[in-house]
Amino acid sequence: MSDGTLELIKRAQQGDASALAELLREHYTFLFKYLIKATMDPSLAEELAQDTMVRCMEKISTYNGSSSFSSWLITIATRLYIDRKRRWKRETQWFRQEQGAAAIRWRFESRNMEWSEVLDALSRLPLPQRVAVLLKHYYGYSYEEIGIIVETAAGTVKSRVSAGLHQLRKELKEDEK
Amino acid sequence: MRNDIDQELLNKLSAGLERLDAQYDDISPPSLPAVEQFLAAEALRRRHQSRKELLLFWFVALFLLMIILTVLGNAPVIYWILQAAFPLAALGGYAVTRFRQRREDGER
């Protein structure tokens, strides 16, 4: 973390609202891009980014610097996402999932870029597996760190990553046939 | 062989996610005044909400206290039956919720 970020955190913890706003603005793009990949739904990513900022405002005094600020944001955002999905009905989950993936696919197509099969397969993974695969193999977190983020045991995370990769492999093989 | 396949999959995955990231390279974060305004409005909304919740809490608490005192004065037997029934119902509800949550997690 840069000295500037540390200074902003310190000021935000002392109640400086503009320092908090600056800190959140600095991390907004990172947070939004993480949420796009985790949710595969741009509008949900935007809603969750706003919810994360609000939660961050409430909890900033509890941030103790044991992880980087961006990891802290990922933790808050992931837990909010899991919590929100838990409250959705199964049909709503399916509908939003399809709608979100369609919005991303449209963005690719509108720019004349080919939609990737691996992203399609990733968007169909159950949430716990998708988040575990993403955090492990794209963001490079350890199983233990992911366990802390999603509040589960490292062994469970390991089996989610393994099941996720197995499912991706299977879907890609089926597409090749 | 299996490791090669896994590596190939991981390479594909990283490339796909990088392309996805690149699709959103042009998004600009909200302006500083917009973030400040959003946070201020949200803080105000939270304050109002918690004040409303506190008032509702006091209102419900007083209402329940009034009912309890009335029942205790007029029908002590019913009072003691309710004393036993409420904790049992709460425990039952908690157990059902836990069971459902576990089953949902298992299905996932």
XYZ file of N, CA and C in Angstrom:
855
model
N 0.841 -1.202 0.000
C 0.000 0.000 0.000
C 0.875 1.251 0.000
N 0.478 2.238 -0.807
C 1.290 3.451 -0.889
C 1.085 4.306 0.369
N 2.045 5.219 0.569
C 1.948 6.107 1.738
C 0.699 6.980 1.663
N 0.362 7.361 0.409
C -0.829 8.197 0.205
C -2.083 7.484 0.675
N -2.168 6.189 0.308
C -3.356 5.402 0.709
C -3.412 5.277 2.230
N -2.252 4.994 2.831
C -2.208 4.855 4.295
C -2.657 6.132 4.993
N -2.207 7.259 4.431
C -2.570 8.559 5.000
C -4.082 8.780 4.885
N -4.614 8.421 3.697
C -6.071 8.580 3.494
C -6.846 7.703 4.475
N -6.380 6.458 4.660
C -7.060 5.546 5.592
C -7.069 6.147 7.001
N -5.898 6.660 7.387
C -5.764 7.220 8.735
C -6.736 8.388 8.936
N -6.767 9.253 7.916
C -7.672 10.417 8.022
C -9.131 9.981 8.009
N -9.429 8.991 7.171
C -10.824 8.499 7.093
C -11.245 7.901 8.428
N -10.300 7.198 9.076
C -10.629 6.594 10.376
C -10.847 7.647 11.463
N -10.253 8.823 11.226
C -10.441 9.913 12.205
C -11.710 10.718 11.916
N -12.456 10.262 10.903
C -13.745 10.913 10.614
C -13.713 11.922 9.485
N -12.613 11.962 8.724
C -12.521 12.901 7.616
C -13.295 12.340 6.405
N -14.468 12.907 6.143
C -15.355 12.370 5.091
C -14.742 12.509 3.705
N -14.019 13.614 3.454
C -13.478 13.775 2.096
C -12.318 12.809 1.857
N -11.575 12.469 2.924
C -10.498 11.461 2.763
C -11.107 10.098 2.431
N -12.211 9.785 3.091
C -12.885 8.507 2.820
C -13.392 8.475 1.383
N -13.990 9.592 0.953
C -14.499 9.657 -0.423
C -13.361 9.474 -1.423
N -12.236 10.110 -1.153
C -11.086 10.011 -2.057
C -10.550 8.579 -2.089
N -10.493 7.977 -0.923
C -10.008 6.587 -0.803
C -10.904 5.633 -1.606
N -12.204 5.806 -1.456
C -13.142 4.926 -2.156
C -13.118 5.190 -3.660
N -12.973 6.444 -4.026
C -12.918 6.771 -5.453
C -11.676 6.136 -6.085
N -10.574 6.198 -5.354
C -9.307 5.616 -5.845
C -9.453 4.122 -6.132
N -10.254 3.438 -5.301
C -10.381 1.981 -5.419
C -11.622 1.543 -6.190
N -12.404 2.518 -6.672
C -13.686 2.157 -7.287
C -13.505 1.243 -8.509
N -12.589 1.603 -9.393
C -12.423 0.822 -10.630
C -11.994 -0.601 -10.305
N -11.051 -0.744 -9.380
C -10.590 -2.079 -8.964
C -11.767 -2.894 -8.428
N -12.557 -2.254 -7.560
C -13.690 -2.938 -6.934
C -14.729 -3.337 -7.980
N -15.052 -2.403 -8.858
C -16.067 -2.675 -9.881
C -15.606 -3.817 -10.797
N -14.346 -3.789 -11.186
C -13.842 -4.850 -12.082
C -13.849 -6.205 -11.378
N -13.541 -6.223 -10.091
C -13.610 -7.493 -9.348
C -15.047 -8.000 -9.353
N -15.978 -7.082 -9.080
C -17.382 -7.495 -8.984
C -17.957 -7.940 -10.328
N -17.475 -7.331 -11.404
C -17.919 -7.774 -12.746
C -17.534 -9.240 -12.929
N -16.307 -9.564 -12.555
C -15.827 -10.950 -12.756
C -16.516 -11.917 -11.783
N -16.764 -11.453 -10.581
C -17.388 -12.347 -9.594
C -18.861 -12.578 -9.902
N -19.557 -11.506 -10.319
C -21.011 -11.641 -10.522
C -21.371 -11.970 -11.962
N -20.524 -11.567 -12.890
C -20.810 -11.702 -14.327
C -22.116 -10.966 -14.659
N -22.313 -9.847 -13.968
C -23.534 -9.080 -14.161
C -23.216 -7.604 -13.878
N -23.087 -6.782 -14.956
C -22.648 -5.394 -14.751
C -23.563 -4.579 -13.833
N -24.891 -4.761 -13.962
C -25.754 -3.909 -13.132
C -25.683 -4.336 -11.664
N -25.581 -5.649 -11.441
C -25.426 -6.126 -10.055
C -24.075 -5.663 -9.490
N -23.050 -5.674 -10.347
C -21.721 -5.227 -9.899
C -21.778 -3.772 -9.446
N -22.533 -2.965 -10.180
C -22.637 -1.552 -9.823
C -23.378 -1.384 -8.482
N -24.471 -2.137 -8.332
C -25.234 -2.058 -7.064
C -24.355 -2.481 -5.889
N -23.631 -3.595 -6.090
C -22.798 -4.106 -4.990
C -21.621 -3.184 -4.698
N -21.115 -2.508 -5.740
C -20.011 -1.562 -5.512
C -20.497 -0.433 -4.598
N -21.721 0.031 -4.844
C -22.275 1.103 -3.992
C -22.506 0.594 -2.564
N -23.066 -0.618 -2.462
C -23.303 -1.189 -1.118
C -21.978 -1.364 -0.370
N -20.942 -1.763 -1.122
C -19.629 -1.960 -0.503
C -19.082 -0.639 0.029
N -19.298 0.430 -0.737
C -18.805 1.738 -0.294
C -19.513 2.154 1.005
N -20.818 1.895 1.047
C -21.578 2.257 2.259
C -21.082 1.440 3.454
N -20.910 0.107 3.235
C -20.440 -0.752 4.325
C -19.044 -0.321 4.785
N -18.240 0.077 3.821
C -16.876 0.525 4.126
C -16.918 1.787 4.988
N -17.854 2.663 4.652
C -18.013 3.899 5.436
C -18.356 3.557 6.895
N -19.209 2.553 7.066
C -19.623 2.167 8.418
C -18.510 1.476 9.202
N -17.651 0.740 8.446
C -16.690 -0.137 9.130
C -15.253 0.365 9.089
N -15.044 1.526 8.495
C -13.654 1.968 8.272
C -12.829 1.981 9.573
N -13.482 2.264 10.676
C -12.731 2.329 11.942
C -12.223 0.943 12.359
N -12.818 -0.138 11.832
C -12.402 -1.491 12.229
C -11.275 -2.025 11.324
N -10.946 -1.301 10.244
C -9.873 -1.770 9.364
C -8.542 -1.651 10.101
N -7.841 -2.799 10.232
C -6.626 -2.775 11.054
C -5.335 -2.933 10.259
N -5.443 -2.977 8.943
C -4.241 -3.029 8.119
C -3.595 -4.399 8.032
N -4.255 -5.446 8.555
C -3.656 -6.787 8.496
C -3.665 -7.328 7.059
N -4.562 -6.805 6.226
C -4.519 -7.129 4.794
C -4.537 -5.807 4.046
N -4.267 -5.864 2.729
C -4.258 -4.597 1.984
C -5.684 -4.059 1.923
N -5.794 -2.755 1.654
C -7.127 -2.151 1.624
C -7.977 -2.775 0.530
N -7.331 -3.090 -0.617
C -8.114 -3.686 -1.713
C -8.622 -5.075 -1.320
N -7.825 -5.849 -0.565
C -8.299 -7.164 -0.098
C -9.480 -6.995 0.862
N -9.398 -5.959 1.663
C -10.489 -5.681 2.608
C -11.780 -5.379 1.853
N -11.636 -4.588 0.772
C -12.812 -4.269 -0.048
C -13.375 -5.526 -0.704
N -12.473 -6.387 -1.204
C -12.903 -7.644 -1.828
C -13.681 -8.478 -0.810
N -13.178 -8.515 0.417
C -13.852 -9.291 1.470
C -15.271 -8.770 1.705
N -15.394 -7.453 1.858
C -16.725 -6.865 2.101
C -17.646 -7.148 0.915
N -17.130 -6.889 -0.291
C -17.965 -7.047 -1.499
C -18.418 -8.497 -1.668
N -17.497 -9.447 -1.435
C -17.839 -10.862 -1.613
C -18.901 -11.285 -0.613
N -18.749 -10.846 0.638
C -19.738 -11.232 1.660
C -21.101 -10.616 1.358
N -21.109 -9.373 0.857
C -22.389 -8.748 0.493
C -23.043 -9.515 -0.651
N -22.210 -9.947 -1.597
C -22.725 -10.687 -2.758
C -23.324 -12.032 -2.304
N -22.610 -12.746 -1.465
C -23.094 -14.046 -0.973
C -24.406 -13.844 -0.210
N -24.420 -12.808 0.622
C -25.599 -12.527 1.428
C -26.800 -12.205 0.545
N -26.560 -11.383 -0.490
C -27.663 -11.003 -1.369
C -28.206 -12.214 -2.127
N -27.290 -13.055 -2.613
C -27.747 -14.232 -3.369
C -28.527 -15.195 -2.483
N -28.165 -15.282 -1.230
C -28.858 -16.165 -0.303
C -30.328 -15.754 -0.181
N -30.568 -14.426 -0.286
C -31.927 -13.938 -0.105
C -32.767 -14.047 -1.380
N -32.092 -14.283 -2.517
C -32.837 -14.399 -3.767
C -33.473 -15.770 -3.887
N -34.607 -15.803 -4.606
C -35.207 -17.100 -4.904
C -34.436 -17.702 -6.079
N -34.551 -19.008 -6.208
C -33.821 -19.727 -7.244
C -34.106 -19.157 -8.652
N -35.389 -18.862 -8.925
C -35.758 -18.367 -10.261
C -35.101 -17.017 -10.508
N -35.108 -16.167 -9.477
C -34.501 -14.843 -9.615
C -33.018 -15.002 -9.914
N -32.369 -15.925 -9.198
C -30.930 -16.158 -9.399
C -30.659 -16.516 -10.847
N -31.459 -17.461 -11.373
C -31.234 -17.930 -12.738
C -31.451 -16.799 -13.724
N -32.547 -16.028 -13.514
C -32.894 -14.950 -14.421
C -31.798 -13.888 -14.455
N -31.334 -13.484 -13.261
C -30.313 -12.431 -13.189
C -29.000 -12.903 -13.786
N -28.695 -14.183 -13.539
C -27.461 -14.756 -14.074
C -27.455 -14.673 -15.604
N -28.572 -15.089 -16.203
C -28.681 -15.078 -17.665
C -28.621 -13.647 -18.188
N -29.335 -12.766 -17.510
C -29.395 -11.365 -17.929
C -28.005 -10.715 -17.854
N -27.290 -11.011 -16.766
C -25.958 -10.439 -16.567
C -24.986 -10.910 -17.623
N -24.969 -12.224 -17.864
C -24.046 -12.777 -18.862
C -24.380 -12.216 -20.243
N -25.690 -12.028 -20.509
C -26.094 -11.488 -21.811
C -25.580 -10.058 -21.983
N -25.614 -9.287 -20.890
C -25.142 -7.893 -20.964
C -23.646 -7.847 -21.275
N -22.883 -8.753 -20.667
C -21.431 -8.766 -20.927
C -21.169 -9.240 -22.366
N -21.917 -10.269 -22.766
C -21.742 -10.792 -24.129
C -22.034 -9.687 -25.152
N -23.084 -8.909 -24.857
C -23.455 -7.828 -25.764
C -22.322 -6.800 -25.855
N -21.685 -6.544 -24.733
C -20.583 -5.574 -24.724
C -19.432 -6.048 -25.610
N -19.152 -7.345 -25.539
C -18.098 -7.917 -26.389
C -18.500 -7.762 -27.864
N -19.731 -8.158 -28.158
C -20.177 -8.165 -29.558
C -20.256 -6.753 -30.130
N -20.692 -5.800 -29.283
C -20.819 -4.434 -29.795
C -19.449 -3.836 -30.131
N -18.406 -4.463 -29.621
C -17.058 -3.977 -29.948
C -16.361 -4.919 -30.922
N -17.165 -5.735 -31.549
C -16.649 -6.709 -32.526
C -15.587 -7.630 -31.936
N -15.760 -8.009 -30.695
C -14.819 -8.940 -30.072
C -15.521 -10.264 -29.827
N -14.750 -11.327 -29.971
C -15.352 -12.651 -29.829
C -15.595 -12.968 -28.355
N -16.779 -13.480 -28.052
C -17.136 -13.878 -26.682
C -16.380 -15.162 -26.339
N -15.852 -15.205 -25.130
C -14.999 -16.341 -24.796
C -15.816 -17.483 -24.170
N -15.539 -18.686 -24.633
C -16.267 -19.860 -24.109
C -15.955 -20.083 -22.636
N -14.704 -19.796 -22.264
C -14.314 -20.028 -20.870
C -15.082 -19.082 -19.934
N -15.361 -17.856 -20.410
C -16.140 -16.918 -19.589
C -17.591 -17.371 -19.488
N -18.068 -17.926 -20.594
C -19.430 -18.443 -20.600
C -19.561 -19.567 -19.567
N -18.567 -20.460 -19.586
C -18.582 -21.586 -18.640
C -18.433 -21.068 -17.208
N -17.568 -20.057 -17.033
C -17.350 -19.485 -15.692
C -18.645 -18.856 -15.165
N -19.390 -18.208 -16.051
C -20.632 -17.551 -15.597
C -21.673 -18.571 -15.152
N -21.532 -19.819 -15.611
C -22.515 -20.841 -15.220
C -22.116 -21.600 -13.950
N -20.909 -21.342 -13.451
C -20.485 -22.029 -12.211
C -21.300 -21.524 -11.028
N -21.578 -22.391 -10.054
C -22.233 -21.884 -8.831
C -21.340 -20.834 -8.162
N -21.986 -19.872 -7.518
C -21.254 -18.749 -6.921
C -20.040 -19.147 -6.064
N -20.167 -20.090 -5.129
C -18.996 -20.388 -4.282
C -17.789 -20.880 -5.095
N -18.062 -21.659 -6.127
C -16.958 -22.170 -6.954
C -16.362 -21.055 -7.811
N -17.229 -20.209 -8.393
C -16.724 -19.146 -9.263
C -15.833 -18.185 -8.476
N -16.302 -17.790 -7.297
C -15.521 -16.853 -6.481
C -14.197 -17.502 -6.061
N -14.253 -18.777 -5.686
C -13.021 -19.462 -5.247
C -12.015 -19.562 -6.390
N -12.479 -19.931 -7.586
C -11.578 -20.045 -8.749
C -10.986 -18.680 -9.089
N -11.856 -17.666 -9.089
C -11.417 -16.310 -9.433
C -10.351 -15.799 -8.458
N -10.628 -15.943 -7.170
C -9.685 -15.424 -6.165
C -8.380 -16.208 -6.171
N -8.475 -17.502 -6.426
C -7.263 -18.330 -6.403
C -6.427 -18.126 -7.670
N -7.063 -18.256 -8.825
C -6.281 -18.312 -10.058
C -6.193 -17.003 -10.825
N -6.906 -15.986 -10.426
C -6.745 -14.691 -11.096
C -6.123 -13.674 -10.144
N -6.605 -13.677 -8.902
C -6.072 -12.702 -7.940
C -4.923 -13.273 -7.119
N -4.722 -14.581 -7.169
C -3.555 -15.191 -6.529
C -3.616 -15.310 -5.014
N -4.804 -15.338 -4.437
C -4.907 -15.507 -2.980
C -4.668 -16.981 -2.620
N -4.209 -17.210 -1.397
C -4.025 -18.598 -0.933
C -5.382 -19.146 -0.483
N -5.441 -20.473 -0.304
C -6.698 -21.084 0.152
C -7.113 -20.508 1.513
N -6.129 -20.295 2.366
C -6.430 -19.776 3.709
C -7.025 -18.360 3.618
N -6.403 -17.534 2.755
C -6.898 -16.149 2.613
C -8.323 -16.137 2.050
N -8.574 -17.020 1.071
C -9.927 -17.085 0.492
C -10.913 -17.568 1.562
N -10.454 -18.512 2.372
C -11.292 -19.013 3.467
C -11.736 -17.883 4.384
N -10.806 -16.959 4.670
C -11.153 -15.821 5.532
C -12.163 -14.909 4.811
N -11.932 -14.691 3.515
C -12.822 -13.797 2.751
C -14.254 -14.346 2.731
N -14.388 -15.649 2.427
C -15.754 -16.194 2.283
C -16.248 -16.875 3.564
N -15.469 -16.749 4.615
C -15.818 -17.294 5.934
C -16.084 -18.798 5.897
N -15.115 -19.522 5.376
C -15.223 -20.976 5.381
C -13.820 -21.576 5.537
N -13.769 -22.917 5.731
C -12.473 -23.552 5.967
C -11.648 -23.616 4.673
N -10.312 -23.575 4.844
C -9.422 -23.615 3.669
C -9.642 -24.894 2.855
N -9.925 -25.997 3.536
C -10.160 -27.275 2.854
C -11.392 -27.203 1.957
N -12.420 -26.504 2.439
C -13.643 -26.344 1.635
C -13.344 -25.518 0.390
N -12.525 -24.473 0.583
C -12.165 -23.620 -0.564
C -11.425 -24.459 -1.605
N -10.503 -25.290 -1.111
C -9.708 -26.124 -2.020
C -10.625 -27.034 -2.844
N -11.606 -27.623 -2.171
C -12.483 -28.520 -2.929
C -13.401 -27.738 -3.867
N -13.752 -26.486 -3.500
C -14.558 -25.667 -4.415
C -13.759 -25.309 -5.665
N -12.489 -24.960 -5.477
C -11.636 -24.615 -6.629
C -11.523 -25.833 -7.540
N -11.262 -26.981 -6.909
C -11.078 -28.204 -7.691
C -12.369 -28.561 -8.442
N -13.513 -28.462 -7.769
C -14.802 -28.767 -8.430
C -15.083 -27.757 -9.542
N -14.738 -26.495 -9.295
C -14.952 -25.454 -10.300
C -14.141 -25.714 -11.550
N -12.856 -26.050 -11.357
C -11.984 -26.316 -12.513
C -12.463 -27.559 -13.266
N -12.896 -28.550 -12.506
C -13.398 -29.783 -13.120
C -14.605 -29.465 -14.007
N -15.504 -28.628 -13.489
C -16.705 -28.260 -14.238
C -16.342 -27.457 -15.488
N -15.371 -26.544 -15.341
C -14.955 -25.734 -16.496
C -14.376 -26.632 -17.584
N -13.512 -27.582 -17.131
C -12.876 -28.506 -18.074
C -13.949 -29.289 -18.836
N -14.939 -29.754 -18.068
C -16.001 -30.567 -18.654
C -16.803 -29.755 -19.688
N -17.140 -28.542 -19.324
C -17.949 -27.719 -20.243
C -17.175 -27.352 -21.503
N -15.880 -27.062 -21.325
C -15.085 -26.694 -22.499
C -14.916 -27.887 -23.429
N -14.769 -29.070 -22.836
C -14.641 -30.288 -23.651
C -15.923 -30.522 -24.446
N -17.067 -30.307 -23.780
C -18.357 -30.507 -24.463
C -18.512 -29.516 -25.609
N -18.015 -28.285 -25.396
C -18.116 -27.280 -26.467
C -17.251 -27.633 -27.667
N -16.121 -28.296 -27.370
C -15.207 -28.655 -28.467
C -15.785 -29.743 -29.354
N -16.661 -30.594 -28.738
C -17.207 -31.733 -29.504
C -18.067 -31.270 -30.677
N 0.547 -35.021 -17.804
C -0.509 -34.837 -18.818
C -1.671 -34.023 -18.219
N -2.123 -34.483 -17.033
C -3.215 -33.782 -16.349
C -2.808 -32.350 -16.003
N -1.517 -32.219 -15.575
C -1.017 -30.882 -15.237
C -1.004 -29.963 -16.454
N -0.663 -30.548 -17.613
C -0.637 -29.747 -18.849
C -2.035 -29.255 -19.183
N -3.006 -30.179 -19.030
C -4.399 -29.807 -19.338
C -4.852 -28.699 -18.390
N -4.522 -28.871 -17.089
C -4.896 -27.866 -16.092
C -4.261 -26.520 -16.421
N -2.972 -26.571 -16.785
C -2.258 -25.335 -17.100
C -2.900 -24.641 -18.304
N -3.277 -25.455 -19.282
C -3.910 -24.889 -20.483
C -5.242 -24.211 -20.106
N -5.991 -24.900 -19.243
C -7.281 -24.345 -18.796
C -7.064 -23.040 -18.038
N -6.054 -23.042 -17.145
C -5.796 -21.836 -16.354
C -5.340 -20.684 -17.246
N -4.548 -21.019 -18.280
C -4.115 -19.967 -19.211
C -5.324 -19.377 -19.943
N -6.199 -20.279 -20.376
C -7.414 -19.817 -21.077
C -8.256 -18.939 -20.163
N -8.374 -19.388 -18.918
C -9.179 -18.664 -17.936
C -8.609 -17.267 -17.691
N -7.287 -17.211 -17.483
C -6.657 -15.902 -17.233
C -6.822 -14.995 -18.443
N -6.622 -15.575 -19.643
C -6.748 -14.754 -20.858
C -8.182 -14.233 -20.978
N -9.163 -15.098 -20.705
C -10.567 -14.691 -20.791
C -10.879 -13.589 -19.806
N -10.395 -13.746 -18.569
C -10.678 -12.743 -17.537
C -9.962 -11.418 -17.832
N -8.763 -11.526 -18.416
C -8.055 -10.285 -18.781
C -8.815 -9.537 -19.873
N -9.371 -10.308 -20.812
C -10.163 -9.669 -21.881
C -11.417 -9.032 -21.295
N -11.999 -9.695 -20.321
C -13.192 -9.143 -19.665
C -12.838 -7.842 -18.938
N -11.708 -7.866 -18.243
C -11.222 -6.665 -17.551
C -11.048 -5.521 -18.537
N -10.443 -5.868 -19.678
C -10.142 -4.848 -20.688
C -11.416 -4.192 -21.226
N -12.524 -4.945 -21.221
C -13.801 -4.394 -21.694
C -14.251 -3.225 -20.822
N -13.793 -3.234 -19.593
C -14.250 -2.190 -18.658
C -13.121 -1.223 -18.283
N -12.074 -1.203 -19.140
C -10.968 -0.279 -18.881
C -11.403 1.173 -18.999
N -12.424 1.393 -19.830
C -12.800 2.786 -20.096
C -13.810 3.345 -19.091
N -14.192 2.525 -18.074
C -15.145 3.113 -17.121
C -14.394 4.105 -16.235
N -15.038 5.221 -15.977
C -14.353 6.192 -15.115
C -15.035 6.172 -13.745
N -14.247 6.253 -12.697
C -14.861 6.260 -11.359
C -15.701 7.523 -11.189
N -16.682 7.501 -10.302
C -17.478 8.717 -10.097
C -16.591 9.862 -9.612
N -17.029 11.094 -9.871
C -16.203 12.236 -9.451
C -16.168 12.314 -7.921
N -15.152 13.009 -7.417
C -14.997 13.114 -5.961
C -16.226 13.753 -5.299
N -16.730 14.901 -5.864
C -17.943 15.476 -5.234
C -19.117 14.504 -5.254
N -19.219 13.682 -6.324
C -20.339 12.723 -6.405
C -20.224 11.674 -5.301
N -18.990 11.181 -5.052
C -18.793 10.178 -3.990
C -19.089 10.813 -2.628
N -18.602 12.050 -2.444
C -18.838 12.733 -1.156
C -20.327 12.917 -0.912
N -21.037 13.324 -1.968
C -22.480 13.549 -1.857
C -23.197 12.231 -1.561
N -22.786 11.178 -2.257
C -23.406 9.859 -2.059
C -23.229 9.392 -0.612
N -21.989 9.534 -0.098
C -21.708 9.084 1.273
C -22.467 9.918 2.302
N -22.541 11.251 2.037
C -23.255 12.129 2.984
C -24.736 11.766 3.008
N -25.316 11.561 1.817
C -26.743 11.220 1.742
C -27.012 9.884 2.432
N -26.098 8.950 2.230
C -26.266 7.611 2.813
C -26.153 7.682 4.341
N -25.204 8.497 4.826
C -25.026 8.631 6.278
C -26.280 9.230 6.904
N -26.860 10.227 6.220
C -28.077 10.873 6.715
C -29.239 9.877 6.730
N -29.351 9.095 5.650
C -30.438 8.105 5.555
C -30.321 7.081 6.682
N -29.060 6.653 6.929
C -28.832 5.670 8.008
C -29.223 6.233 9.373
N -28.874 7.521 9.575
C -29.182 8.156 10.868
C -30.684 8.204 11.089
N -31.410 8.615 10.017
C -32.872 8.675 10.118
C -33.451 7.299 10.385
N -32.913 6.313 9.666
C -33.425 4.954 9.794
C -33.201 4.417 11.207
N -31.999 4.667 11.749
C -31.738 4.114 13.081
C -32.583 4.826 14.144
N -32.849 6.128 13.918
C -33.709 6.844 14.865
C -35.124 6.253 14.830
N -35.595 5.974 13.602
C -36.935 5.403 13.427
C -37.008 4.020 14.079
N -35.938 3.228 13.874
C -35.920 1.876 14.445
C -35.910 1.907 15.963
N -35.164 2.887 16.519
C -35.093 3.010 17.975
C -36.467 3.360 18.555
N -37.142 4.290 17.872
C -38.493 4.682 18.319
C -39.442 3.493 18.269
N -39.367 2.747 17.174
C -40.235 1.578 17.009
C -39.945 0.543 18.096
N -38.647 0.371 18.402
C -38.225 -0.570 19.435
C -38.849 -0.207 20.790
N -38.758 1.098 21.132
C -39.316 1.551 22.416
C -40.830 1.376 22.465
N -41.470 1.690 21.336
C -42.915 1.576 21.247
C -43.342 0.116 21.452
N -42.697 -0.794 20.731
C -43.039 -2.222 20.836
C -42.730 -2.746 22.243
N -41.586 -2.313 22.798
C -41.180 -2.776 24.128
C -42.214 -2.355 25.185
N -42.656 -1.096 25.100
C -43.652 -0.600 26.064
C -44.982 -1.333 25.905
N -45.351 -1.559 24.632
C -46.605 -2.248 24.340
C -46.576 -3.666 24.925
N -45.456 -4.381 24.703
C -45.331 -5.760 25.209
C -45.338 -5.788 26.737
N -44.629 -4.818 27.320
C -44.566 -4.744 28.782
C -45.966 -4.547 29.369
N -46.743 -3.695 28.680
C -48.104 -3.421 29.137
C -48.947 -4.704 29.082
N -48.819 -5.448 27.960
C -49.591 -6.693 27.810
C -49.183 -7.701 28.886
N -47.860 -7.838 29.086
C -47.362 -8.818 30.066
C -47.887 -8.516 31.461
N -47.819 -7.238 31.828
C -48.285 -6.855 33.169
C -49.791 -7.097 33.318
N -50.530 -6.815 32.242
C -51.988 -7.033 32.284
C -52.302 -8.516 32.458
N -51.608 -9.379 31.627
C -51.868 -10.820 31.699
C -51.439 -11.365 33.058
N -50.276 -10.915 33.541
C -49.781 -11.395 34.834
C -50.758 -11.064 35.959
N -51.374 -9.894 35.866
C -52.313 -9.461 36.900
C -53.638 -10.212 36.838
N -54.102 -10.462 35.590
C -55.450 -11.039 35.437
C -55.463 -12.555 35.251
N -54.436 -13.123 34.567
C -54.448 -14.573 34.303
C -53.026 -15.132 34.418
N -52.555 -15.367 35.643
C -51.159 -15.817 35.838
C -50.841 -17.165 35.169
N -51.847 -18.062 35.052
C -51.582 -19.369 34.439
C -51.198 -19.199 32.970
N -51.988 -18.362 32.271
C -51.687 -18.103 30.851
C -50.293 -17.483 30.730
N -49.990 -16.602 31.661
C -48.671 -15.948 31.648
C -47.544 -16.983 31.691
N -47.637 -17.951 32.588
C -46.555 -18.944 32.726
C -46.511 -19.912 31.541
N -47.696 -20.181 30.954
C -47.714 -21.029 29.743
C -46.970 -20.310 28.611
N -47.269 -19.007 28.463
C -46.596 -18.237 27.405
C -45.094 -18.144 27.652
N -44.713 -18.015 28.917
C -43.283 -17.954 29.284
C -42.539 -19.191 28.788
N -43.202 -20.344 28.854
C -42.562 -21.587 28.416
C -42.647 -21.745 26.898
N -43.790 -21.297 26.322
C -44.014 -21.548 24.883
C -43.091 -20.705 23.999
N -42.847 -19.444 24.351
C -42.058 -18.578 23.474
C -40.614 -19.056 23.277
N -39.893 -19.378 24.356
C -38.512 -19.874 24.128
C -38.494 -21.153 23.307
N -39.488 -22.044 23.535
C -39.536 -23.290 22.765
C -39.762 -23.005 21.283
N -40.678 -22.087 20.992
C -40.956 -21.732 19.592
C -39.718 -21.116 18.950
N -39.010 -20.268 19.695
C -37.804 -19.625 19.156
C -36.743 -20.667 18.847
N -36.545 -21.614 19.773
C -35.542 -22.667 19.553
C -35.899 -23.520 18.336
N -37.192 -23.862 18.214
C -37.662 -24.650 17.074
C -37.412 -23.916 15.770
N -37.739 -22.632 15.752
C -37.535 -21.807 14.549
C -36.073 -21.759 14.152
N -35.215 -21.588 15.150
C -33.771 -21.524 14.896
C -33.268 -22.834 14.295
N -33.751 -23.949 14.863
C -33.314 -25.267 14.375
C -33.747 -25.485 12.926
N -34.974 -25.078 12.595
C -35.471 -25.242 11.214
C -34.644 -24.395 10.245
N -34.357 -23.151 10.635
C -33.560 -22.273 9.773
C -32.182 -22.862 9.510
N -31.541 -23.353 10.579
C -30.201 -23.960 10.428
C -30.249 -25.152 9.486
N -31.270 -25.972 9.668
C -31.415 -27.172 8.857
C -31.570 -26.799 7.381
N -32.440 -25.781 7.098
C -32.673 -25.345 5.721
C -31.396 -24.783 5.097
N -30.687 -23.968 5.885
C -29.458 -23.344 5.380
C -28.414 -24.397 5.028
N -28.300 -25.403 5.897
C -27.336 -26.478 5.643
C -27.694 -27.240 4.390
N -29.006 -27.490 4.221
C -29.437 -28.237 3.057
C -29.156 -27.432 1.785
N -29.408 -26.112 1.822
C -29.146 -25.267 0.662
C -27.661 -25.241 0.332
N -26.809 -25.113 1.371
C -25.368 -25.106 1.159
C -24.896 -26.430 0.568
N -25.501 -27.521 1.072
C -25.163 -28.851 0.566
C -25.522 -29.000 -0.893
N -26.701 -28.459 -1.292
C -27.146 -28.533 -2.680
C -26.233 -27.738 -3.598
N -25.758 -26.586 -3.062
C -24.854 -25.758 -3.857
C -23.530 -26.446 -4.067
